[in-house]
Amino acid sequence: MNSPEEILSGYIDALNAEQEPEKHRGTAATPEMEKLLATVRLMRTLREPALPAPGYPLRLAGAVASKMQKSSQPALNEPEKQPHKRISGSSRRRWLLPSVAALAAGLLLCAVLLSWTGLFKRDVVYAMERSVAQLHNYHGVLEIRTTNAAGREWMNRRVEIWSEGNKYAVRQNDGTLTVNNGERKWQVLPQSKEVVLLPLLPDPVRNGFDLRDEARRAIQYPHTVIGPETVAGRQTTKIKISPPGGRTYYLWIDNQTSLPIQLQTAMQNALQTTYTFVSFEPDTRIDPQIFAYRLPEGYKLVEKDPGQLVSTVGEAAAISRITPLLPKEAPARIFAFKDRIVLDYGDTTIVESAAKGPFEPAPGAALGAAAGGPLEVWQERLRWRQDGLEIQVEGQRRTELASQIATGLTLPDTGKNPVNKAQVKVPVDMEIARNSQQQVDRGSSPWQLDPLQVALTFVNLKVSPEGIKGEPEIPASSFKLVANNGVEAVVAVAGGPVKRVYLQRLVRQDETGIWSVVGYDPR
């Protein structure tokens, strides 16, 4: 019979090898061992931290178990010294129980040591990510407060929020209620006694403290656990988040629910904002009437082209007067407007409208290719032109669904390094770059987020080193973005002393990062 240490070691090895140990090894022999194995399975679901050396926890647990055995019951080792002697079931159970207890104590000691040294600290952020992803609904009251550089604080507003799946309702200080129940979106305005019907999709919701956005950023950016703190009567863990090149901000995670309940921004332009859920009820019962559409007595109905939910593509085409391009997969819902069609896939939305004017990618957007033309890649959005239509796909399945429509869909390749081709290298002072990034984070000089504007400034300073006065000598129409993979970009220039400008996001490699000129080709 294998010792408990050997059973535990083999079980951990099988888990790590994804071999489903219960299927191949059977169930645990005793309830005590099953509890221990259940603890191991629970620990295995966590992301594995870097350990001092391979096998360290097991060796520590074994050492503690061995020491406890020797000190507490030295006679229990006798059966192993006599391998041919038959041991009765009751004796074996008496031998096993203290050993399992010792191993459990060893594992507990190991966990305490690892937590004490900080190796498990980031698990609180991963737990938050999982909890946010599994959140079904919530009801809360959110307070938004502002503090100035002198330390004076005041409350901006207080909003009540109900959220359930794709439905939400938000009530502002003045009583204004905005509701989206998945079939209609409307706003109740008590001051003017009006109910305004709004387009259901697309529906970008911004309240300054989005739980999913904050969980994503906490994973994406470097973060540090500060320690415990009480917020609105709840025990929380305070997290410091440090965007590369930017200023740190703080997030508080509720210890009981693993959900974020407070956000404090960095001090920008001498102002700092704190969002706090002074009350927060996750996965609770929400009165369905909050999402029920009705026109209160004495109110006037105002329609602002909210669109129509239709059953077929033919109906949508008749209302919108456009013929849409459809993915192979049918949408869950179709909405028709006077000039566009919206296909709803739950976690992803497709908007198609008639193409008008030149195609202009968003400043700083990465560029790919689709249908023989440029593809704009911006955050969770893809946008391109095809067959006289402008098509925008936004959401989790954007690439999958866009590929079912667009021919030759190609996303930006961050593995390519176009800046290496620059004939003349331009040194960058990283201290100046980091200061510029913080300046942009504060809302100043947003032109540094646009590679075209950065290239225009660089080239015109080559022409006029004393500074640009009035209109630049090389106009904006001379600059064209020819490559952008989100990290590196190339701008072609039609006139002047520079033929091409090469740029990089050196401080922060996402849509909030500034561009710096790192090279150019002279004409």
Short mmCIF file of C-alpha atoms in Angstrom, two decimals:
data_model
loop_
_atom_site.label_atom_id
_atom_site.label_comp_id
_atom_site.label_asym_id
_atom_site.label_seq_id
_atom_site.Cartn_x
_atom_site.Cartn_y
_atom_site.Cartn_z
CA MET A 1 0.00 0.00 0.00
CA ASN A 2 1.36 3.47 -0.94
CA SER A 3 1.97 5.93 1.89
CA PRO A 4 -0.27 9.04 2.11
CA GLU A 5 2.71 11.12 0.97
CA GLU A 6 3.05 8.97 -2.16
CA ILE A 7 -0.71 9.06 -2.81
CA LEU A 8 -0.73 12.85 -2.52
CA SER A 9 2.36 13.21 -4.72
CA GLY A 10 0.92 10.96 -7.41
CA TYR A 11 -2.42 12.79 -7.29
CA ILE A 12 -0.75 16.18 -7.78
CA ASP A 13 1.35 14.81 -10.66
CA ALA A 14 -1.79 13.43 -12.33
CA LEU A 15 -3.61 16.78 -11.95
CA ASN A 16 -0.70 18.67 -13.45
CA ALA A 17 -0.65 16.21 -16.37
CA GLU A 18 -4.45 16.67 -16.87
CA GLN A 19 -4.98 12.91 -16.41
CA GLU A 20 -8.22 13.02 -14.35
CA PRO A 21 -6.88 11.04 -11.38
CA GLU A 22 -10.33 9.96 -10.12
CA LYS A 23 -10.98 8.17 -13.43
CA HIS A 24 -7.68 6.25 -13.43
CA ARG A 25 -6.97 5.86 -9.70
CA GLY A 26 -10.44 5.57 -8.20
CA THR A 27 -11.84 7.52 -5.26
CA ALA A 28 -9.98 8.23 -2.03
CA ALA A 29 -9.82 5.39 0.48
CA THR A 30 -11.01 7.49 3.44
CA PRO A 31 -13.10 10.64 3.97
CA GLU A 32 -10.05 12.32 5.48
CA MET A 33 -7.98 11.67 2.37
CA GLU A 34 -10.84 12.85 0.14
CA LYS A 35 -10.97 16.17 2.04
CA LEU A 36 -7.25 16.57 1.53
CA LEU A 37 -7.51 15.78 -2.20
CA ALA A 38 -10.43 18.21 -2.51
CA THR A 39 -8.22 20.90 -0.99
CA VAL A 40 -5.53 20.08 -3.55
CA ARG A 41 -8.08 20.34 -6.39
CA LEU A 42 -9.25 23.71 -5.10
CA MET A 43 -5.69 25.01 -4.94
CA ARG A 44 -5.09 23.69 -8.47
CA THR A 45 -7.86 25.93 -9.84
CA LEU A 46 -5.87 29.01 -8.87
CA ARG A 47 -3.22 30.36 -11.18
CA GLU A 48 0.05 28.89 -10.22
CA PRO A 49 2.53 31.33 -8.60
CA ALA A 50 6.27 31.09 -9.09
CA LEU A 51 7.62 28.79 -6.39
CA PRO A 52 11.11 28.88 -4.80
CA ALA A 53 11.99 25.57 -6.50
CA PRO A 54 10.13 22.68 -8.18
CA GLY A 55 8.39 20.47 -5.62
CA TYR A 56 8.99 22.87 -2.73
CA PRO A 57 5.44 22.72 -1.21
CA LEU A 58 5.40 18.93 -1.32
CA ARG A 59 8.84 18.64 0.27
CA LEU A 60 7.85 21.12 2.97
CA ALA A 61 4.60 19.28 3.66
CA GLY A 62 6.43 15.95 3.80
CA ALA A 63 9.07 17.30 6.14
CA VAL A 64 6.47 18.76 8.50
CA ALA A 65 4.43 15.55 8.37
CA SER A 66 7.49 13.40 9.08
CA LYS A 67 8.53 15.54 12.02
CA MET A 68 5.05 15.52 13.50
CA GLN A 69 4.83 11.74 13.12
CA LYS A 70 8.11 11.16 14.88
CA SER A 71 7.35 13.55 17.69
CA SER A 72 3.76 12.52 18.34
CA GLN A 73 3.58 8.75 17.61
CA PRO A 74 6.96 7.13 17.01
CA ALA A 75 5.46 3.62 17.15
CA LEU A 76 3.37 4.27 14.05
CA ASN A 77 6.38 3.76 11.78
CA GLU A 78 6.77 0.13 12.85
CA PRO A 79 4.56 -1.37 10.10
CA GLU A 80 6.84 0.02 7.38
CA LYS A 81 9.86 -1.65 9.02
CA GLN A 82 8.05 -5.00 8.74
CA PRO A 83 6.73 -5.09 5.16
CA HIS A 84 5.74 -8.80 5.36
CA LYS A 85 3.64 -8.37 8.48
CA ARG A 86 -0.07 -8.10 7.76
CA ILE A 87 -1.71 -4.98 9.16
CA SER A 88 -5.35 -5.03 10.16
CA GLY A 89 -7.82 -2.55 8.70
CA SER A 90 -8.35 -0.81 12.03
CA SER A 91 -4.60 -0.48 12.59
CA ARG A 92 -4.13 0.90 9.10
CA ARG A 93 -6.81 3.50 9.72
CA ARG A 94 -5.21 4.52 13.01
CA TRP A 95 -1.89 4.85 11.17
CA LEU A 96 -3.41 6.89 8.34
CA LEU A 97 -5.39 9.46 10.31
CA PRO A 98 -2.49 11.20 12.10
CA SER A 99 -0.45 11.12 8.88
CA VAL A 100 -3.22 12.84 6.92
CA ALA A 101 -3.60 15.41 9.69
CA ALA A 102 0.12 16.06 9.56
CA LEU A 103 0.04 16.48 5.79
CA ALA A 104 -2.90 18.87 6.07
CA ALA A 105 -1.01 20.88 8.66
CA GLY A 106 1.99 20.93 6.37
CA LEU A 107 -0.04 22.15 3.41
CA LEU A 108 -1.66 24.81 5.60
CA LEU A 109 1.76 25.94 6.79
CA CYS A 110 2.97 26.05 3.19
CA ALA A 111 -0.01 28.17 2.13
CA VAL A 112 0.56 30.56 5.02
CA LEU A 113 4.24 30.90 4.13
CA LEU A 114 3.47 31.51 0.47
CA SER A 115 0.82 34.10 1.30
CA TRP A 116 3.15 35.76 3.79
CA THR A 117 5.90 36.12 1.20
CA GLY A 118 3.42 37.65 -1.27
CA LEU A 119 3.44 34.88 -3.88
CA PHE A 120 -0.37 34.55 -3.79
CA LYS A 121 -1.05 38.29 -3.69
CA ARG A 122 -2.09 38.61 -7.31
CA ASP A 123 -4.69 35.86 -6.93
CA VAL A 124 -7.13 38.45 -5.59
CA VAL A 125 -7.11 40.11 -9.03
CA TYR A 126 -7.68 36.84 -10.87
CA ALA A 127 -10.49 36.00 -8.43
CA MET A 128 -12.05 39.39 -9.27
CA GLU A 129 -11.83 38.65 -13.00
CA ARG A 130 -13.63 35.33 -12.51
CA SER A 131 -16.30 36.84 -10.22
CA VAL A 132 -17.06 39.66 -12.65
CA ALA A 133 -17.36 37.17 -15.53
CA GLN A 134 -19.83 35.06 -13.50
CA LEU A 135 -21.91 37.98 -12.18
CA HIS A 136 -25.58 37.51 -13.12
CA ASN A 137 -27.07 40.77 -11.83
CA TYR A 138 -26.58 43.50 -9.27
CA HIS A 139 -28.27 46.49 -7.67
CA GLY A 140 -26.28 49.29 -6.14
CA VAL A 141 -25.96 52.97 -5.32
CA LEU A 142 -22.86 54.60 -6.77
CA GLU A 143 -21.46 57.85 -5.37
CA ILE A 144 -19.05 59.92 -7.47
CA ARG A 145 -16.87 62.30 -5.44
CA THR A 146 -14.17 64.75 -6.54
CA THR A 147 -11.14 65.93 -4.59
CA ASN A 148 -8.94 68.86 -5.60
CA ALA A 149 -5.22 69.32 -5.01
CA ALA A 150 -5.94 71.30 -1.83
CA GLY A 151 -7.75 68.30 -0.34
CA ARG A 152 -11.28 69.71 -0.61
CA GLU A 153 -13.84 67.01 -1.47
CA TRP A 154 -17.37 67.28 -2.79
CA MET A 155 -19.96 64.88 -4.23
CA ASN A 156 -20.68 65.21 -7.95
CA ARG A 157 -23.65 62.91 -8.16
CA ARG A 158 -25.26 59.79 -6.79
CA VAL A 159 -26.84 57.22 -9.13
CA GLU A 160 -28.83 54.06 -8.54
CA ILE A 161 -28.08 51.16 -10.88
CA TRP A 162 -29.91 47.92 -11.68
CA SER A 163 -28.16 45.48 -14.01
CA GLU A 164 -29.27 42.02 -15.16
CA GLY A 165 -27.79 40.30 -18.20
CA ASN A 166 -28.31 42.65 -21.17
CA LYS A 167 -30.79 44.79 -19.22
CA TYR A 168 -30.00 47.83 -17.08
CA ALA A 169 -31.59 50.89 -15.50
CA VAL A 170 -29.79 53.98 -14.19
CA ARG A 171 -31.49 56.70 -12.11
CA GLN A 172 -29.65 60.04 -11.82
CA ASN A 173 -29.79 62.60 -9.01
CA ASP A 174 -32.50 64.62 -10.75
CA GLY A 175 -34.74 61.57 -11.19
CA THR A 176 -33.85 60.99 -14.86
CA LEU A 177 -34.20 57.25 -15.51
CA THR A 178 -32.52 55.50 -18.45
CA VAL A 179 -33.64 51.92 -19.14
CA ASN A 180 -32.61 49.27 -21.65
CA ASN A 181 -34.63 46.05 -21.32
CA GLY A 182 -33.14 44.32 -24.35
CA GLU A 183 -36.19 45.14 -26.50
CA ARG A 184 -36.43 48.90 -26.01
CA LYS A 185 -34.32 51.71 -24.66
CA TRP A 186 -35.90 54.84 -23.24
CA GLN A 187 -35.32 57.77 -20.92
CA VAL A 188 -37.86 59.15 -18.48
CA LEU A 189 -37.43 62.92 -17.92
CA PRO A 190 -39.49 64.08 -14.90
CA GLN A 191 -38.66 67.79 -15.41
CA SER A 192 -40.16 67.98 -18.91
CA LYS A 193 -42.67 65.16 -18.41
CA GLU A 194 -41.29 63.27 -21.41
CA VAL A 195 -40.38 59.70 -22.29
CA VAL A 196 -37.75 59.65 -25.02
CA LEU A 197 -37.30 56.49 -27.10
CA LEU A 198 -33.62 55.90 -27.94
CA PRO A 199 -31.83 53.53 -30.33
CA LEU A 200 -31.44 50.13 -28.71
CA LEU A 201 -28.19 49.26 -30.48
CA PRO A 202 -25.36 50.08 -30.49
CA ASP A 203 -25.49 50.98 -26.82
CA PRO A 204 -22.17 52.15 -25.36
CA VAL A 205 -22.80 52.54 -21.62
CA ARG A 206 -20.34 54.67 -19.66
CA ASN A 207 -20.86 55.47 -15.96
CA GLY A 208 -17.15 55.91 -15.17
CA PHE A 209 -16.94 52.66 -13.19
CA ASP A 210 -17.60 49.63 -15.37
CA LEU A 211 -16.90 46.39 -13.50
CA ARG A 212 -15.76 44.44 -16.55
CA ASP A 213 -13.48 47.23 -17.79
CA GLU A 214 -11.83 47.57 -14.38
CA ALA A 215 -11.26 43.82 -14.07
CA ARG A 216 -9.69 43.77 -17.54
CA ARG A 217 -7.38 46.70 -16.78
CA ALA A 218 -6.30 45.22 -13.44
CA ILE A 219 -5.17 42.06 -15.28
CA GLN A 220 -3.63 43.97 -18.18
CA TYR A 221 -1.57 46.52 -16.22
CA PRO A 222 1.01 45.93 -13.46
CA HIS A 223 -0.69 45.89 -10.07
CA THR A 224 0.26 45.60 -6.42
CA VAL A 225 -1.78 44.53 -3.41
CA ILE A 226 -1.65 47.33 -0.82
CA GLY A 227 -3.61 45.67 1.98
CA PRO A 228 -6.97 45.47 3.76
CA GLU A 229 -9.27 48.47 4.11
CA THR A 230 -12.91 49.05 5.05
CA VAL A 231 -15.07 50.72 2.37
CA ALA A 232 -18.77 51.47 2.92
CA GLY A 233 -18.82 48.97 5.78
CA ARG A 234 -17.27 46.18 3.70
CA GLN A 235 -13.90 44.50 4.20
CA THR A 236 -11.89 45.04 1.02
CA THR A 237 -8.43 44.59 -0.45
CA LYS A 238 -6.86 47.73 -1.90
CA ILE A 239 -5.02 47.32 -5.22
CA LYS A 240 -2.61 49.81 -6.78
CA ILE A 241 -2.68 49.73 -10.60
CA SER A 242 0.19 51.27 -12.58
CA PRO A 243 -0.43 51.84 -16.31
CA PRO A 244 2.96 51.95 -18.10
CA GLY A 245 4.11 55.54 -18.30
CA GLY A 246 0.98 56.79 -16.56
CA ARG A 247 -0.04 57.66 -13.04
CA THR A 248 -1.14 55.03 -10.59
CA TYR A 249 -4.75 54.67 -9.50
CA TYR A 250 -6.47 52.45 -6.94
CA LEU A 251 -9.16 49.79 -6.89
CA TRP A 252 -10.84 48.24 -3.85
CA ILE A 253 -12.09 44.63 -4.11
CA ASP A 254 -14.78 43.30 -1.77
CA ASN A 255 -13.32 40.32 0.14
CA GLN A 256 -16.67 38.55 0.34
CA THR A 257 -17.74 38.78 -3.32
CA SER A 258 -14.35 39.39 -5.04
CA LEU A 259 -16.04 42.25 -6.95
CA PRO A 260 -14.68 45.81 -7.27
CA ILE A 261 -16.67 48.32 -5.21
CA GLN A 262 -14.47 51.44 -5.28
CA LEU A 263 -12.26 53.16 -7.86
CA GLN A 264 -10.04 56.17 -7.30
CA THR A 265 -8.50 57.82 -10.34
CA ALA A 266 -5.09 59.47 -10.44
CA MET A 267 -4.90 63.20 -9.74
CA GLN A 268 -5.32 64.81 -13.18
CA ASN A 269 -5.47 68.57 -13.72
CA ALA A 270 -5.54 69.00 -9.92
CA LEU A 271 -8.69 66.86 -9.64
CA GLN A 272 -9.20 63.28 -8.49
CA THR A 273 -12.44 61.28 -8.79
CA THR A 274 -13.57 58.46 -6.50
CA TYR A 275 -16.40 56.09 -7.47
CA THR A 276 -17.85 54.17 -4.53
CA PHE A 277 -20.69 51.66 -4.37
CA VAL A 278 -22.07 52.76 -1.01
CA SER A 279 -24.49 49.86 -1.36
CA PHE A 280 -23.98 46.85 -3.59
CA GLU A 281 -26.07 43.68 -3.88
CA PRO A 282 -24.71 41.11 -6.36
CA ASP A 283 -26.85 38.23 -7.65
CA THR A 284 -29.95 39.51 -5.91
CA ARG A 285 -33.66 39.61 -6.76
CA ILE A 286 -34.51 42.58 -8.97
CA ASP A 287 -38.13 43.64 -9.42
CA PRO A 288 -38.89 42.97 -13.12
CA GLN A 289 -41.07 46.11 -13.18
CA ILE A 290 -37.92 48.26 -13.18
CA PHE A 291 -37.30 47.06 -16.76
CA ALA A 292 -40.95 47.29 -17.89
CA TYR A 293 -41.71 49.97 -20.49
CA ARG A 294 -44.68 52.20 -19.77
CA LEU A 295 -45.72 55.79 -20.45
CA PRO A 296 -46.56 57.48 -17.12
CA GLU A 297 -49.81 59.44 -17.01
CA GLY A 298 -49.33 63.02 -18.17
CA TYR A 299 -46.04 62.29 -20.01
CA LYS A 300 -45.40 62.95 -23.71
CA LEU A 301 -43.73 60.34 -25.94
CA VAL A 302 -40.75 61.56 -28.00
CA GLU A 303 -39.22 59.27 -30.64
CA LYS A 304 -35.66 59.85 -31.89
CA ASP A 305 -35.43 57.15 -34.57
CA PRO A 306 -35.18 54.27 -32.10
CA GLY A 307 -35.29 51.74 -34.94
CA GLN A 308 -37.60 48.79 -35.43
CA LEU A 309 -37.18 45.18 -34.41
CA VAL A 310 -37.92 43.18 -37.57
CA SER A 311 -38.23 39.49 -38.36
CA THR A 312 -36.47 39.24 -41.70
CA VAL A 313 -33.61 40.79 -43.63
CA GLY A 314 -36.12 41.75 -46.33
CA GLU A 315 -38.07 43.90 -43.87
CA ALA A 316 -34.83 45.53 -42.70
CA ALA A 317 -33.79 46.28 -46.29
CA ALA A 318 -37.16 47.86 -47.07
CA ILE A 319 -36.96 50.19 -44.04
CA SER A 320 -33.26 51.09 -44.33
CA ARG A 321 -33.10 51.06 -48.17
CA ILE A 322 -29.80 49.20 -48.08
CA THR A 323 -28.99 45.57 -48.87
CA PRO A 324 -26.81 44.21 -46.05
CA LEU A 325 -23.97 41.70 -46.26
CA LEU A 326 -24.71 38.83 -43.91
CA PRO A 327 -22.46 36.42 -42.00
CA LYS A 328 -23.12 32.69 -42.38
CA GLU A 329 -24.44 32.66 -38.81
CA ALA A 330 -27.92 34.14 -38.38
CA PRO A 331 -28.28 36.98 -35.85
CA ALA A 332 -30.43 36.71 -32.74
CA ARG A 333 -32.20 39.97 -33.61
CA ILE A 334 -32.34 42.47 -36.50
CA PHE A 335 -32.99 46.20 -36.06
CA ALA A 336 -33.76 48.52 -38.97
CA PHE A 337 -33.26 52.29 -39.08
CA LYS A 338 -33.82 54.81 -41.86
CA ASP A 339 -30.21 54.59 -42.99
CA ARG A 340 -28.70 51.49 -41.38
CA ILE A 341 -29.20 47.92 -40.20
CA VAL A 342 -28.02 46.48 -36.89
CA LEU A 343 -27.47 42.73 -36.46
CA ASP A 344 -27.42 41.63 -32.82
CA TYR A 345 -25.43 38.53 -31.81
CA GLY A 346 -25.64 39.06 -28.05
CA ASP A 347 -21.99 39.66 -27.23
CA THR A 348 -21.27 41.20 -30.65
CA THR A 349 -23.03 43.82 -32.80
CA ILE A 350 -22.76 44.44 -36.56
CA VAL A 351 -23.78 47.84 -37.94
CA GLU A 352 -24.06 48.30 -41.72
CA SER A 353 -24.80 51.61 -43.45
CA ALA A 354 -24.26 53.21 -46.83
CA ALA A 355 -20.66 54.36 -47.31
CA LYS A 356 -20.32 58.14 -47.57
CA GLY A 357 -17.20 60.21 -48.25
CA PRO A 358 -13.64 58.93 -47.83
CA PHE A 359 -12.83 56.18 -45.32
CA GLU A 360 -11.03 57.78 -42.37
CA PRO A 361 -9.63 55.43 -39.69
CA ALA A 362 -9.77 56.70 -36.13
CA PRO A 363 -6.57 58.47 -35.02
CA GLY A 364 -4.22 55.91 -33.51
CA ALA A 365 -6.20 52.91 -34.77
CA ALA A 366 -4.22 49.93 -36.02
CA LEU A 367 -4.59 49.01 -39.69
CA GLY A 368 -5.29 45.67 -41.27
CA ALA A 369 -6.91 44.73 -44.57
CA ALA A 370 -10.42 43.69 -45.60
CA ALA A 371 -12.18 43.39 -48.96
CA GLY A 372 -9.17 44.87 -50.74
CA GLY A 373 -9.11 48.02 -48.58
CA PRO A 374 -8.01 49.19 -45.13
CA LEU A 375 -9.38 47.66 -41.94
CA GLU A 376 -9.63 49.86 -38.85
CA VAL A 377 -8.83 48.01 -35.61
CA TRP A 378 -9.75 50.06 -32.56
CA GLN A 379 -10.23 48.49 -29.12
CA GLU A 380 -12.99 45.86 -29.62
CA ARG A 381 -14.10 47.30 -32.98
CA LEU A 382 -13.38 46.38 -36.60
CA ARG A 383 -14.49 48.74 -39.40
CA TRP A 384 -14.08 48.63 -43.18
CA ARG A 385 -15.81 49.33 -46.53
CA GLN A 386 -17.21 46.63 -48.81
CA ASP A 387 -19.65 46.70 -51.75
CA GLY A 388 -20.71 50.29 -51.08
CA LEU A 389 -21.32 49.64 -47.39
CA GLU A 390 -19.47 50.73 -44.28
CA ILE A 391 -19.44 47.80 -41.86
CA GLN A 392 -18.59 47.96 -38.16
CA VAL A 393 -18.31 44.85 -35.99
CA GLU A 394 -17.89 45.35 -32.25
CA GLY A 395 -17.73 42.83 -29.42
CA GLN A 396 -16.11 39.61 -28.30
CA ARG A 397 -16.70 37.68 -31.55
CA ARG A 398 -15.77 40.54 -33.86
CA THR A 399 -13.01 38.68 -35.72
CA GLU A 400 -15.03 35.49 -36.19
CA LEU A 401 -18.13 37.26 -37.56
CA ALA A 402 -16.17 39.79 -39.64
CA SER A 403 -14.34 36.90 -41.32
CA GLN A 404 -17.73 35.54 -42.45
CA ILE A 405 -18.41 38.81 -44.30
CA ALA A 406 -15.12 40.31 -45.45
CA THR A 407 -12.89 38.79 -48.11
CA GLY A 408 -9.18 38.76 -47.32
CA LEU A 409 -9.58 39.85 -43.70
CA THR A 410 -6.09 40.41 -42.27
CA LEU A 411 -5.42 41.73 -38.78
CA PRO A 412 -2.34 43.85 -37.97
CA ASP A 413 0.83 41.81 -37.45
CA THR A 414 2.65 43.03 -34.33
CA GLY A 415 5.49 40.63 -35.17
CA LYS A 416 6.58 42.85 -38.04
CA ASN A 417 8.96 45.69 -37.24
CA PRO A 418 8.62 48.30 -39.99
CA VAL A 419 10.58 50.89 -37.99
CA ASN A 420 13.76 48.85 -38.55
CA LYS A 421 13.73 50.05 -42.16
CA ALA A 422 14.25 53.70 -41.19
CA GLN A 423 17.32 55.16 -42.90
CA VAL A 424 17.89 57.74 -40.17
CA LYS A 425 17.34 56.81 -36.52
CA VAL A 426 15.89 59.43 -34.16
CA PRO A 427 16.87 59.08 -30.49
CA VAL A 428 14.03 59.45 -27.96
CA ASP A 429 14.43 60.88 -24.47
CA MET A 430 12.27 58.46 -22.45
CA GLU A 431 11.89 60.89 -19.55
CA ILE A 432 10.35 63.43 -21.93
CA ALA A 433 8.19 60.68 -23.47
CA ARG A 434 6.87 59.61 -20.05
CA ASN A 435 6.10 63.23 -19.14
CA SER A 436 4.25 63.63 -22.44
CA GLN A 437 2.25 60.47 -21.71
CA GLN A 438 1.17 61.84 -18.36
CA GLN A 439 0.27 65.13 -20.01
CA VAL A 440 -1.99 63.29 -22.47
CA ASP A 441 -3.49 61.23 -19.63
CA ARG A 442 -4.50 64.55 -18.04
CA GLY A 443 -6.36 65.51 -21.22
CA SER A 444 -3.73 67.83 -22.73
CA SER A 445 -2.11 67.52 -26.18
CA PRO A 446 -4.34 64.67 -27.44
CA TRP A 447 -2.72 65.06 -30.88
CA GLN A 448 0.11 62.85 -29.59
CA LEU A 449 -2.29 59.87 -29.80
CA ASP A 450 -2.49 60.34 -33.60
CA PRO A 451 0.59 59.17 -35.59
CA LEU A 452 -0.37 61.47 -38.49
CA GLN A 453 -0.33 64.56 -36.26
CA VAL A 454 2.96 63.53 -34.63
CA ALA A 455 4.52 62.98 -38.06
CA LEU A 456 3.18 66.35 -39.30
CA THR A 457 4.73 68.16 -36.34
CA PHE A 458 8.08 66.37 -36.75
CA VAL A 459 8.39 67.08 -40.49
CA ASN A 460 7.36 70.73 -40.23
CA LEU A 461 9.86 71.30 -37.42
CA LYS A 462 12.49 69.97 -39.84
CA VAL A 463 11.38 72.66 -42.28
CA SER A 464 10.98 75.37 -39.63
CA PRO A 465 13.29 74.53 -36.70
CA GLU A 466 12.42 77.82 -35.02
CA GLY A 467 8.82 76.65 -34.60
CA ILE A 468 5.54 76.36 -36.50
CA LYS A 469 3.68 79.62 -36.88
CA GLY A 470 0.29 79.66 -38.49
CA GLU A 471 -0.43 76.97 -41.06
CA PRO A 472 2.30 74.30 -41.41
CA GLU A 473 4.38 74.53 -44.60
CA ILE A 474 3.82 70.82 -45.34
CA PRO A 475 0.00 70.54 -45.09
CA ALA A 476 -1.90 67.70 -43.44
CA SER A 477 -3.10 66.50 -46.85
CA SER A 478 0.51 65.47 -47.65
CA PHE A 479 0.57 62.85 -44.87
CA LYS A 480 -0.82 59.34 -45.27
CA LEU A 481 -0.76 56.46 -42.80
CA VAL A 482 0.56 53.44 -44.70
CA ALA A 483 1.15 51.00 -41.82
CA ASN A 484 0.09 50.69 -38.19
CA ASN A 485 0.14 47.42 -36.23
CA GLY A 486 -0.85 49.13 -32.99
CA VAL A 487 2.73 49.40 -31.72
CA GLU A 488 4.64 50.69 -34.75
CA ALA A 489 3.46 52.96 -37.57
CA VAL A 490 4.74 54.36 -40.87
CA VAL A 491 3.56 57.64 -42.39
CA ALA A 492 4.30 58.59 -46.02
CA VAL A 493 4.85 62.28 -46.83
CA ALA A 494 4.07 63.64 -50.32
CA GLY A 495 6.35 66.69 -50.14
CA GLY A 496 9.19 68.32 -48.20
CA PRO A 497 12.55 67.00 -46.98
CA VAL A 498 11.17 63.76 -45.49
CA LYS A 499 9.74 60.86 -47.49
CA ARG A 500 8.64 58.56 -44.64
CA VAL A 501 8.29 58.88 -40.87
CA TYR A 502 8.57 55.88 -38.55
CA LEU A 503 6.82 55.96 -35.16
CA GLN A 504 6.45 53.75 -32.07
CA ARG A 505 4.37 53.58 -28.95
CA LEU A 506 7.31 53.43 -26.54
CA VAL A 507 5.64 54.17 -23.22
CA ARG A 508 2.34 52.27 -23.39
CA GLN A 509 1.33 49.82 -26.12
CA ASP A 510 -2.43 50.29 -26.25
CA GLU A 511 -4.92 52.83 -27.58
CA THR A 512 -4.06 55.27 -24.75
CA GLY A 513 -0.32 55.32 -25.59
CA ILE A 514 1.38 58.27 -27.27
CA TRP A 515 3.42 57.99 -30.48
CA SER A 516 7.10 58.97 -30.73
CA VAL A 517 9.14 59.46 -33.93
CA VAL A 518 12.00 56.94 -33.96
CA GLY A 519 13.24 57.34 -37.53
CA TYR A 520 12.68 58.76 -41.01
CA ASP A 521 13.72 58.44 -44.66
CA PRO A 522 15.05 61.66 -46.21
CA ARG A 523 13.81 62.63 -49.67
#
